[in-house]
mmCIF file of C-alpha atoms in Angstrom:
data_model
loop_
_atom_site.group_PDB
_atom_site.id
_atom_site.type_symbol
_atom_site.label_atom_id
_atom_site.label_comp_id
_atom_site.label_asym_id
_atom_site.label_seq_id
_atom_site.Cartn_x
_atom_site.Cartn_y
_atom_site.Cartn_z
ATOM 1 C CA MET A 63 84.076 121.520 30.328
ATOM 2 C CA VAL A 64 86.953 120.515 32.553
ATOM 3 C CA SER A 65 87.020 123.872 34.389
ATOM 4 C CA MET A 66 83.286 123.548 35.152
ATOM 5 C CA ASP A 67 83.829 120.197 36.883
ATOM 6 C CA THR A 68 86.738 121.663 38.889
ATOM 7 C CA THR A 69 84.632 124.649 39.978
ATOM 8 C CA ARG A 70 81.784 122.419 41.049
ATOM 9 C CA MET A 71 84.156 120.138 42.939
ATOM 10 C CA GLU A 72 85.717 123.113 44.770
ATOM 11 C CA ALA A 73 82.258 124.448 45.620
ATOM 12 C CA LEU A 74 81.195 121.049 46.961
ATOM 13 C CA THR A 75 84.392 120.739 49.001
ATOM 14 C CA GLY A 76 83.920 124.228 50.441
ATOM 15 C CA MET A 77 80.268 123.574 51.260
ATOM 16 C CA LEU A 78 81.093 120.276 52.981
ATOM 17 C CA THR A 79 83.881 121.963 54.949
ATOM 18 C CA VAL A 80 81.534 124.699 56.193
ATOM 19 C CA LEU A 81 78.851 122.135 57.014
ATOM 20 C CA GLY A 82 81.378 120.015 58.940
ATOM 21 C CA MET A 83 82.569 123.030 60.937
ATOM 22 C CA PHE A 84 78.954 123.968 61.690
ATOM 23 C CA VAL A 85 78.249 120.453 62.986
ATOM 24 C CA LEU A 86 81.384 120.567 65.167
ATOM 25 C CA LEU A 87 80.253 123.876 66.685
ATOM 26 C CA VAL A 88 76.618 122.876 67.263
ATOM 27 C CA LEU A 89 77.153 119.286 68.422
ATOM 28 C CA PRO A 90 78.306 120.064 72.008
ATOM 29 C CA SER A 91 75.289 122.330 72.557
ATOM 30 C CA ALA A 92 72.894 119.736 71.202
ATOM 31 C CA ILE A 93 74.413 117.044 73.420
ATOM 32 C CA GLY A 94 74.133 119.356 76.449
ATOM 33 C CA ILE A 95 70.487 120.164 75.730
ATOM 34 C CA VAL A 96 69.622 116.468 75.394
ATOM 35 C CA ARG A 97 71.479 115.697 78.634
ATOM 36 C CA ASP A 98 69.702 118.527 80.532
ATOM 37 C CA ARG A 99 66.300 117.357 79.327
ATOM 38 C CA ARG A 100 67.063 113.802 80.430
ATOM 39 C CA ILE A 101 68.121 115.015 83.891
ATOM 40 C CA ASP A 102 65.008 117.225 84.168
ATOM 41 C CA ARG A 103 62.812 114.265 83.254
ATOM 42 C CA GLN A 104 64.527 112.076 85.849
ATOM 43 C CA LEU A 105 64.065 114.758 88.518
ATOM 44 C CA ARG A 106 60.358 115.138 87.668
ATOM 45 C CA GLU A 107 59.863 111.371 87.829
ATOM 46 C CA ALA A 108 61.646 111.164 91.190
ATOM 47 C CA GLU A 109 59.565 114.033 92.562
ATOM 48 C CA GLN A 110 56.337 112.376 91.418
ATOM 49 C CA GLU A 111 57.485 109.106 92.981
ATOM 50 C CA ASN A 112 58.116 110.897 96.299
ATOM 51 C CA ARG A 113 54.651 112.454 96.188
ATOM 52 C CA ARG A 114 53.050 109.064 95.584
ATOM 53 C CA THR A 115 54.936 107.275 98.372
ATOM 54 C CA GLU A 116 54.524 109.959 101.071
ATOM 55 C CA PRO A 117 51.141 111.660 100.513
ATOM 56 C CA ALA A 118 49.882 111.514 104.122
ATOM 57 C CA GLN A 119 53.125 112.305 105.906
ATOM 58 C CA ALA A 120 53.460 115.961 106.787
ATOM 59 C CA GLN A 121 56.826 117.476 107.496
ATOM 60 C CA LYS A 122 57.421 117.147 111.214
ATOM 61 C CA SER A 123 59.747 119.358 113.149
ATOM 62 C CA SER A 124 62.369 117.613 115.172
ATOM 63 C CA SER A 125 61.808 117.387 118.907
ATOM 64 C CA LYS A 126 65.547 117.756 119.410
ATOM 65 C CA PRO A 127 66.571 121.363 120.089
ATOM 66 C CA THR A 128 68.942 122.747 117.500
ATOM 67 C CA GLU A 129 72.163 124.588 118.148
ATOM 68 C CA PRO A 130 72.857 127.724 116.109
ATOM 69 C CA SER A 131 75.720 127.439 113.682
ATOM 70 C CA THR A 132 79.021 129.191 114.309
ATOM 71 C CA ALA A 133 78.213 131.697 111.557
ATOM 72 C CA THR A 134 74.895 132.578 113.211
ATOM 73 C CA TRP A 135 76.529 132.909 116.613
ATOM 74 C CA TYR A 136 79.279 135.131 115.195
ATOM 75 C CA ALA A 137 76.791 137.331 113.289
ATOM 76 C CA GLU A 138 74.610 137.788 116.384
ATOM 77 C CA GLY A 139 77.674 138.748 118.422
ATOM 78 C CA ARG A 140 78.670 141.333 115.815
ATOM 79 C CA ARG A 141 75.151 142.794 115.769
ATOM 80 C CA SER A 142 75.024 143.188 119.542
ATOM 81 C CA LYS A 143 78.462 144.870 119.581
ATOM 82 C CA LYS A 144 77.306 147.297 116.905
ATOM 83 C CA LEU A 145 74.287 148.284 118.968
ATOM 84 C CA VAL A 146 76.405 148.813 122.091
ATOM 85 C CA SER A 147 79.085 150.883 120.366
ATOM 86 C CA SER A 148 76.711 153.330 118.683
#
């Protein structure tokens, strides 16, 4: 009778150990999923709020002329040199 109680106790200890390790492995993923869903919900709510507050305003282009960025200027210069050299 005594050995049966020891075997059951060892089995319970082993099962609880495995369950505890499983929880430790799954917990960070579960927390991340909950956090992502909360952020997605907040983004959806903010987007809906923007749609409600600005329904009639269309996107207007700026009247101010824009300057090309340095990267664009450099890339255009490289393209023109390629055409000349070939």
